[in-house]
Short mmCIF file of N, CA, C and O in Angstrom, two decimals:
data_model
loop_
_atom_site.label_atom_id
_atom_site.label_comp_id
_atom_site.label_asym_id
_atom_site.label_seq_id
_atom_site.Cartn_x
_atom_site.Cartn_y
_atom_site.Cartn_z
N UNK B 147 183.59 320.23 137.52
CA UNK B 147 182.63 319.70 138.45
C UNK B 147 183.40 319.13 139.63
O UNK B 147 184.25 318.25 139.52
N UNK B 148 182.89 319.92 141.19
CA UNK B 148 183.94 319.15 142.05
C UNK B 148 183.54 318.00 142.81
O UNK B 148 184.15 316.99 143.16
N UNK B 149 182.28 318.43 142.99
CA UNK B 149 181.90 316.69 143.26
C UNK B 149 180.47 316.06 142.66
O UNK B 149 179.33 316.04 143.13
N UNK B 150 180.90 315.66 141.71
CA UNK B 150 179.97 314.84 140.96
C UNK B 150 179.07 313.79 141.39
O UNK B 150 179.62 312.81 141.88
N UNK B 151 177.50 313.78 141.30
CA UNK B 151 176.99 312.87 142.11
C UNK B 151 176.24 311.57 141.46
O UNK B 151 175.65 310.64 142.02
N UNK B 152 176.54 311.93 139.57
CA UNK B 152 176.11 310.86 139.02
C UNK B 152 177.62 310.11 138.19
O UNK B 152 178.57 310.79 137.81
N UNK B 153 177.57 309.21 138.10
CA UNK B 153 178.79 308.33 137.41
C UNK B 153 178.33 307.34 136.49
O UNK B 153 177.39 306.56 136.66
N UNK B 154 179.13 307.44 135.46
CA UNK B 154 178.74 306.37 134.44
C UNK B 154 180.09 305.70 133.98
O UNK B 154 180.96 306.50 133.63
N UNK B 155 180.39 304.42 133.92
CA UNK B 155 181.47 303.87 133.87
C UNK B 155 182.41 304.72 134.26
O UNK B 155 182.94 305.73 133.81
N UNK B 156 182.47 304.02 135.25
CA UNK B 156 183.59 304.81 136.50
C UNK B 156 183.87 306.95 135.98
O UNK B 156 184.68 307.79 136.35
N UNK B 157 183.13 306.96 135.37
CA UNK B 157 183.29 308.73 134.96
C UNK B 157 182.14 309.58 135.61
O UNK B 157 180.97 309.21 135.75
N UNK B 158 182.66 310.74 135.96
CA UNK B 158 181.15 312.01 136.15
C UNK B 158 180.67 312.15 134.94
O UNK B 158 181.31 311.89 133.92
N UNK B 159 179.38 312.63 134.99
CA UNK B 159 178.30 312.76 134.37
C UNK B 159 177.84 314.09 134.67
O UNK B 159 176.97 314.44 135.48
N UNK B 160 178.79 315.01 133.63
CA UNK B 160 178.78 316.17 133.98
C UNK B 160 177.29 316.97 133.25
O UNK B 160 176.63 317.86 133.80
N UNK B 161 177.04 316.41 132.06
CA UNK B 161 176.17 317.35 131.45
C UNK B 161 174.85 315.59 130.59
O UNK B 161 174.92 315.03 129.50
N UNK B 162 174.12 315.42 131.47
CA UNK B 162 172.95 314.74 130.73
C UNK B 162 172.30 315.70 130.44
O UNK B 162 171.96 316.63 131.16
N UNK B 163 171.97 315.43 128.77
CA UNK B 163 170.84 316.57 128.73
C UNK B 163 169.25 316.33 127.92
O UNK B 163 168.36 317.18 127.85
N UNK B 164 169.20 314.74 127.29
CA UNK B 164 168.24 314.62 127.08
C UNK B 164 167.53 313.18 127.35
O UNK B 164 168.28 312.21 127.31
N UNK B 165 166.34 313.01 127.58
CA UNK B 165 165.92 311.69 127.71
C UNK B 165 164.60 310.98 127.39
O UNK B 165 163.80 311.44 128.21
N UNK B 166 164.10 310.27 126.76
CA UNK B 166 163.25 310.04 126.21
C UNK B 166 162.80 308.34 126.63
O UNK B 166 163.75 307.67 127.01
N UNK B 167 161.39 307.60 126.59
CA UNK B 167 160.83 306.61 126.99
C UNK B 167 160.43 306.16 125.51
O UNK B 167 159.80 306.75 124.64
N UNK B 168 161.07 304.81 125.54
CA UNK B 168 160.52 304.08 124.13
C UNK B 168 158.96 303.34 124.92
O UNK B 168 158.61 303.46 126.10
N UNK B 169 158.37 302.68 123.98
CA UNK B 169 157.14 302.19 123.81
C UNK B 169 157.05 300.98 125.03
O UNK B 169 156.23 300.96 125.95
N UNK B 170 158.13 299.98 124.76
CA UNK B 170 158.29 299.34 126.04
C UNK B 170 158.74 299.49 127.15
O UNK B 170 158.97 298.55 127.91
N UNK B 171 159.00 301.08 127.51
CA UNK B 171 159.54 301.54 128.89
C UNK B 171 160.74 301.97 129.26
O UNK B 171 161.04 302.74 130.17
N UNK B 172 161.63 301.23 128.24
CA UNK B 172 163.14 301.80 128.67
C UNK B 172 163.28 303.06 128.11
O UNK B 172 162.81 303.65 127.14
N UNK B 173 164.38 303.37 129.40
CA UNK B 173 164.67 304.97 129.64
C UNK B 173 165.87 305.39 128.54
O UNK B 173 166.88 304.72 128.74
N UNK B 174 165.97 306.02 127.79
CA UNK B 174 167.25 306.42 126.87
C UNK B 174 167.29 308.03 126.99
O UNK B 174 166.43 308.81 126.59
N UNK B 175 168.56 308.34 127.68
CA UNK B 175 169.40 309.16 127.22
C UNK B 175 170.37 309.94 127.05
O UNK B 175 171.19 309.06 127.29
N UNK B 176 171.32 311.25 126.74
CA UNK B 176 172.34 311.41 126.36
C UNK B 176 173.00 312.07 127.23
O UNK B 176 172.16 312.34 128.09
N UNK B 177 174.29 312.64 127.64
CA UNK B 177 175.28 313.41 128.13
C UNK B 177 175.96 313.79 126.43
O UNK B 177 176.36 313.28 125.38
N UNK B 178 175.65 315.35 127.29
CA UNK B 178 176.29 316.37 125.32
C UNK B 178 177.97 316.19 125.73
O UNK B 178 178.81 315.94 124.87
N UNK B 179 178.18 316.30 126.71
CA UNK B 179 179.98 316.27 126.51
C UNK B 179 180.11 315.68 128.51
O UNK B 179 179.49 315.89 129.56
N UNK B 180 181.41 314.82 128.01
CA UNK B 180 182.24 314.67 129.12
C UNK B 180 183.05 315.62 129.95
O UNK B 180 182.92 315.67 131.17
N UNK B 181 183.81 316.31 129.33
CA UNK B 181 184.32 317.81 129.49
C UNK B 181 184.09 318.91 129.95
O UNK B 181 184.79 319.78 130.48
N UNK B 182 182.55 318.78 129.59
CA UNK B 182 181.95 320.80 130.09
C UNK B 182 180.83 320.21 130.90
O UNK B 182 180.25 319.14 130.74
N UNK B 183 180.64 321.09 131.74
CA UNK B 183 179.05 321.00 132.38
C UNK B 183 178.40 322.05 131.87
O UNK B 183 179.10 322.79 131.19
N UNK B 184 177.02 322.40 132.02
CA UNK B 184 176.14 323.00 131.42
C UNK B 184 176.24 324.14 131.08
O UNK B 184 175.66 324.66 130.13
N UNK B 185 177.00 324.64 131.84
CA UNK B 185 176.88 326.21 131.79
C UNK B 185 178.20 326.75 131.44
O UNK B 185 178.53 327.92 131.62
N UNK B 186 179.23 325.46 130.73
CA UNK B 186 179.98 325.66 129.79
C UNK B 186 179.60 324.89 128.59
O UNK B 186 180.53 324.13 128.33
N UNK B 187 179.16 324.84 128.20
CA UNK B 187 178.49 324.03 126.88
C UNK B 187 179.02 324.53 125.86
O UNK B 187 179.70 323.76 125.18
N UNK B 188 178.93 325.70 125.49
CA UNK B 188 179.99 326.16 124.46
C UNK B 188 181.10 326.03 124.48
O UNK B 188 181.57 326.80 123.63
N UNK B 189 182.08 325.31 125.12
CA UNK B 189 183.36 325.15 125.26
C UNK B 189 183.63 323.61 124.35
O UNK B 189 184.53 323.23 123.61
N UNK B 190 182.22 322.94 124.88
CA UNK B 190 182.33 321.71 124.09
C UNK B 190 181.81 321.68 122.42
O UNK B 190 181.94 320.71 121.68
N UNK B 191 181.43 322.48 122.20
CA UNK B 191 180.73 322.67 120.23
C UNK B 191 182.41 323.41 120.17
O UNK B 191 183.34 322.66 119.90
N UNK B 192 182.62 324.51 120.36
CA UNK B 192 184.27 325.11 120.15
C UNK B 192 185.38 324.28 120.11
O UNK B 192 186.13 324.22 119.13
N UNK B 193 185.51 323.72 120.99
CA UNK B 193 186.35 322.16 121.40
C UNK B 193 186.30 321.61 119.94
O UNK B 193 187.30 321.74 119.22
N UNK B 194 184.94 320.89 119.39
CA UNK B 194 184.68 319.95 118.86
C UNK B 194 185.04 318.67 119.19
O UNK B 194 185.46 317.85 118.37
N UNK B 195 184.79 318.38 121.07
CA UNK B 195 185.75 317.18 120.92
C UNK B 195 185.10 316.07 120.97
O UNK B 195 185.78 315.14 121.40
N UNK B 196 183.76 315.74 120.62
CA UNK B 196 182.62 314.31 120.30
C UNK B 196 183.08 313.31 121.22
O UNK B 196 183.64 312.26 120.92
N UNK B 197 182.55 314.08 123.33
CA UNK B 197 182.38 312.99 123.78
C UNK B 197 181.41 312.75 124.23
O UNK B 197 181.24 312.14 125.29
N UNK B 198 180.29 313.33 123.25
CA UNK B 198 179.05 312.89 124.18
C UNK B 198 178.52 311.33 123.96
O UNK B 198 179.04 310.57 123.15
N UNK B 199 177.67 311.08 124.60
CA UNK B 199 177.28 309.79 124.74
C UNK B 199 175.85 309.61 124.47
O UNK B 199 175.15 310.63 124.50
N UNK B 200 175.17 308.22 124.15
CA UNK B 200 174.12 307.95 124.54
C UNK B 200 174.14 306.33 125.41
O UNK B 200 174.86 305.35 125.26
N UNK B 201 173.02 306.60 126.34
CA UNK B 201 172.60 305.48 127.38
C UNK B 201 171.42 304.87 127.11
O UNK B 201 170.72 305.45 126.27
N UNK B 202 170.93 303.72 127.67
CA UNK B 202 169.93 303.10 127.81
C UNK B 202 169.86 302.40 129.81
O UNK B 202 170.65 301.55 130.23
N UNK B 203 169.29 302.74 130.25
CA UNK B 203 168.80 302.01 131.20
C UNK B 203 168.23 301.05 131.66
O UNK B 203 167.07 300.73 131.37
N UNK B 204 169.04 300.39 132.51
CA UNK B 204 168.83 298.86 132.06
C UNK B 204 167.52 298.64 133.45
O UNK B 204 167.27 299.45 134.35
N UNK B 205 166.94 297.42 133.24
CA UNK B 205 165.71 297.36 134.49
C UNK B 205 166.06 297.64 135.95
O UNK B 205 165.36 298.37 136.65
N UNK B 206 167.18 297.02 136.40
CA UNK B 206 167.89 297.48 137.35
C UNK B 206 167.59 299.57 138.47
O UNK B 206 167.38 300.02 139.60
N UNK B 207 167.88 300.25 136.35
CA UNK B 207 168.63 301.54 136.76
C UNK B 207 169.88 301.90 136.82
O UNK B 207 170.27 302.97 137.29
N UNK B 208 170.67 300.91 136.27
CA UNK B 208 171.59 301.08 136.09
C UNK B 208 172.11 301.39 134.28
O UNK B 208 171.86 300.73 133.27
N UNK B 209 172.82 302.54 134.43
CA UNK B 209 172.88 302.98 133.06
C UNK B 209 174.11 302.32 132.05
O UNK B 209 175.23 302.04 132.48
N UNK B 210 173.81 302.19 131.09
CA UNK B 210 174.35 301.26 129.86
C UNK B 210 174.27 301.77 128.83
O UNK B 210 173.36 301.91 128.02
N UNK B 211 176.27 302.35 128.94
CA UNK B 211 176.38 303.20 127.57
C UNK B 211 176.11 302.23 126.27
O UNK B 211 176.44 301.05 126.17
N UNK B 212 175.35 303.14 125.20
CA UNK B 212 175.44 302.45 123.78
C UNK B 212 176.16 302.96 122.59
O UNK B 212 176.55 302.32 121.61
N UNK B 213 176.28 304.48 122.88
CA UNK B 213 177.34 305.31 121.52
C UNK B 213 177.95 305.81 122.68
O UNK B 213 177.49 306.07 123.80
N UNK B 214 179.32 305.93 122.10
CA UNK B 214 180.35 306.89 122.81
C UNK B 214 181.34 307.52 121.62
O UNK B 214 182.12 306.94 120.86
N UNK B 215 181.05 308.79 121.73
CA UNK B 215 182.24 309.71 120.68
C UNK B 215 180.55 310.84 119.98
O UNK B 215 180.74 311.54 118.98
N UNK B 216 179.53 310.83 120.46
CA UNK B 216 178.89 311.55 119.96
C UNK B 216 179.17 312.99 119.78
O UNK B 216 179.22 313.51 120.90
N UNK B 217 179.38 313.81 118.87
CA UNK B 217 179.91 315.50 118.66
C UNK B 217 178.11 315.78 119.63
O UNK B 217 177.04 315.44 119.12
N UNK B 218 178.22 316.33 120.78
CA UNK B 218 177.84 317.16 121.10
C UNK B 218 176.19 317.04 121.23
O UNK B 218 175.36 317.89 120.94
N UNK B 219 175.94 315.41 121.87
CA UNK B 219 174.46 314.81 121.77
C UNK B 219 173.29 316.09 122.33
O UNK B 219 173.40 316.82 123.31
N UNK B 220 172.23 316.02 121.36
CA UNK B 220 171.41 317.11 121.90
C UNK B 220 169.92 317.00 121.46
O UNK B 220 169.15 317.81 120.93
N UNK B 221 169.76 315.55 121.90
CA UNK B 221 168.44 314.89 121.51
C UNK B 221 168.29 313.33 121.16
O UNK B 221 169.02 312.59 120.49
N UNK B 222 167.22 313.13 121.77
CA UNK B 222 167.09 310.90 121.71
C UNK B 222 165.51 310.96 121.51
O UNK B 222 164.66 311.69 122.03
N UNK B 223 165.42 309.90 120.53
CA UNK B 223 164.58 309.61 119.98
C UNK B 223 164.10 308.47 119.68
O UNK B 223 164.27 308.17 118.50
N UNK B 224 163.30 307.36 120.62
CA UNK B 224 163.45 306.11 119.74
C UNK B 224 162.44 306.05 118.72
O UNK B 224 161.66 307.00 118.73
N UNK B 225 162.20 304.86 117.53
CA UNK B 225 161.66 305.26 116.47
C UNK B 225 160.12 304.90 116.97
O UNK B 225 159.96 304.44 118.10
N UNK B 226 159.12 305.11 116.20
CA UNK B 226 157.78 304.83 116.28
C UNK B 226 157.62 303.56 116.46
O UNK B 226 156.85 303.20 117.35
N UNK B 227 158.33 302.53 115.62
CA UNK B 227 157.97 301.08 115.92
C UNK B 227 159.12 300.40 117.17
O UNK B 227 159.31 299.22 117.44
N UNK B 228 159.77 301.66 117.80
CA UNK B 228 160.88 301.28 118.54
C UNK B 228 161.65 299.90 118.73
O UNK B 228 161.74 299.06 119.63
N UNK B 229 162.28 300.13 117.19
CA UNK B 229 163.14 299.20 116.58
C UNK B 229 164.74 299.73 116.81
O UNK B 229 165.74 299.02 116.89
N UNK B 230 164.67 301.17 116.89
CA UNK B 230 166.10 301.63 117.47
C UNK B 230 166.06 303.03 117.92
O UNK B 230 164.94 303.52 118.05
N UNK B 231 167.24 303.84 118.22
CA UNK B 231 166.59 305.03 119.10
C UNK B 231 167.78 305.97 118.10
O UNK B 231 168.87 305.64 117.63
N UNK B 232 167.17 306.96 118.05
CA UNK B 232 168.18 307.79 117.24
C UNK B 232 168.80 309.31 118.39
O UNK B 232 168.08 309.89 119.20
N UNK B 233 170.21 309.61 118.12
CA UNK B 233 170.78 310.43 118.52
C UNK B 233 171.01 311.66 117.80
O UNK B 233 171.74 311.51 116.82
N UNK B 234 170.54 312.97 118.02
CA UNK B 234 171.24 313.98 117.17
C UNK B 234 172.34 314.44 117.29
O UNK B 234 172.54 314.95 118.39
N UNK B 235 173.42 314.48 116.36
CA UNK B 235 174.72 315.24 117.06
C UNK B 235 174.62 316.97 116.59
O UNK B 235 174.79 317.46 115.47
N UNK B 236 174.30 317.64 117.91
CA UNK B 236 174.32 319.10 117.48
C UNK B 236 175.64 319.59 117.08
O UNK B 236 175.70 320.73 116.62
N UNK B 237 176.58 318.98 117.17
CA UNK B 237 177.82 319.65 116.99
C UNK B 237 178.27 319.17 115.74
O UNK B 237 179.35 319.67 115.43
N UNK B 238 177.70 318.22 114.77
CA UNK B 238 177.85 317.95 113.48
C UNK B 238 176.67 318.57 112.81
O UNK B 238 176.51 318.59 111.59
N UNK B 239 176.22 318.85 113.32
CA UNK B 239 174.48 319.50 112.58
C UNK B 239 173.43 318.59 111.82
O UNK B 239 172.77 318.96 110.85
N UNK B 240 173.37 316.80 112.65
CA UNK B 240 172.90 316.07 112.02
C UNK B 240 172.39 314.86 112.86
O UNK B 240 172.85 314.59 113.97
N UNK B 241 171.46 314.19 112.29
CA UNK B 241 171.16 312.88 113.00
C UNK B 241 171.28 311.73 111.86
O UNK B 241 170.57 311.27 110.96
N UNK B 242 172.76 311.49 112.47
CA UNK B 242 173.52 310.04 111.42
C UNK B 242 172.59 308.96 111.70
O UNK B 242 172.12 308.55 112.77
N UNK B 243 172.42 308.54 110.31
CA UNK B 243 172.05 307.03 110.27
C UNK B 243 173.48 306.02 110.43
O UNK B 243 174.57 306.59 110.51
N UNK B 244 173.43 304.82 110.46
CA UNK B 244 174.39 303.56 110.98
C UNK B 244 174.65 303.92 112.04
O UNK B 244 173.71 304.16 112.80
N UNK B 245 175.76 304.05 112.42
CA UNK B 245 175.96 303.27 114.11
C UNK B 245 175.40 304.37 114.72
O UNK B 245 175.51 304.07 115.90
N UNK B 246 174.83 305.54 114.67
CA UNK B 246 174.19 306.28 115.75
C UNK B 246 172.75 305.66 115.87
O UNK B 246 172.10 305.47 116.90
N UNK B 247 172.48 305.46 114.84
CA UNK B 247 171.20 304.47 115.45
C UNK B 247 171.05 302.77 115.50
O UNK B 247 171.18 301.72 114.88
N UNK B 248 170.71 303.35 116.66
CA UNK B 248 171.25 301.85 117.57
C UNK B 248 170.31 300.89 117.62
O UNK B 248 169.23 301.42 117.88
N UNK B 249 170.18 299.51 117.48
CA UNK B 249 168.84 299.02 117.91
C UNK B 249 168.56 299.07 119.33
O UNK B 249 169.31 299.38 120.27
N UNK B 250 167.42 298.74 119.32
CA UNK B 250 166.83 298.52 120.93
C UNK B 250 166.96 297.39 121.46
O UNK B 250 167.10 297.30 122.68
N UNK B 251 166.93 296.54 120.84
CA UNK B 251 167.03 294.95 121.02
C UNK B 251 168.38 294.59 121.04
O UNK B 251 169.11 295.42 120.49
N UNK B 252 168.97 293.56 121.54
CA UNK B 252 170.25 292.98 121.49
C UNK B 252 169.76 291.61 120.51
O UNK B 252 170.58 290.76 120.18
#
């Protein structure tokens, strides 16, 4: 990517790819890899190198990583009683419980 126009802690934000609205409004969601942009995406599942991320957006708009090292994020979900938001990692073939699901609340 040569010039990147979104940044998230001081990094490009090469590949966001999913995003979802919990019940009280905040915005959550993921970048599948740091590494590839979209239309290399398979470079990052081949890789295996788990840097995708998930965000939350803070009132501002300003984005606020919450997982970092995700294999290959490719879906956000917060729960029905949006008590926490869940991440799938496509590149593990799973949506981990503990620290991938995050609460919503501090």
């Amino acid at each position: 990517m040569r010039h990147p126009r979104t940044w998230v802690d001081g990094e490009p934000l090469p590949f966001a790819s999913n995003v979802d609205r919990a019940e009280d409004g905040t915005i959550y969601f993921s970048s599948s890899s740091r590494r590839y942009p979209l239309d290399q995406w398979m470079g990052d599942l081949l890789e295996h190198s788990g840097t995708g991320r998930l965000f939350r957006l803070d009132p501002t708009g300003k984005p606020e990583t919450l997982i970092d090292g995700v294999q290959f994020a490719n879906g956000v979900v917060p729960s029905p009683d949006s008590d926490c938001v869940l991440v799938a990692e496509a590149g593990a073939y799973r949506v981990p419980p503990g620290p991938k699901r995050v609460p919503t609340t501090a």
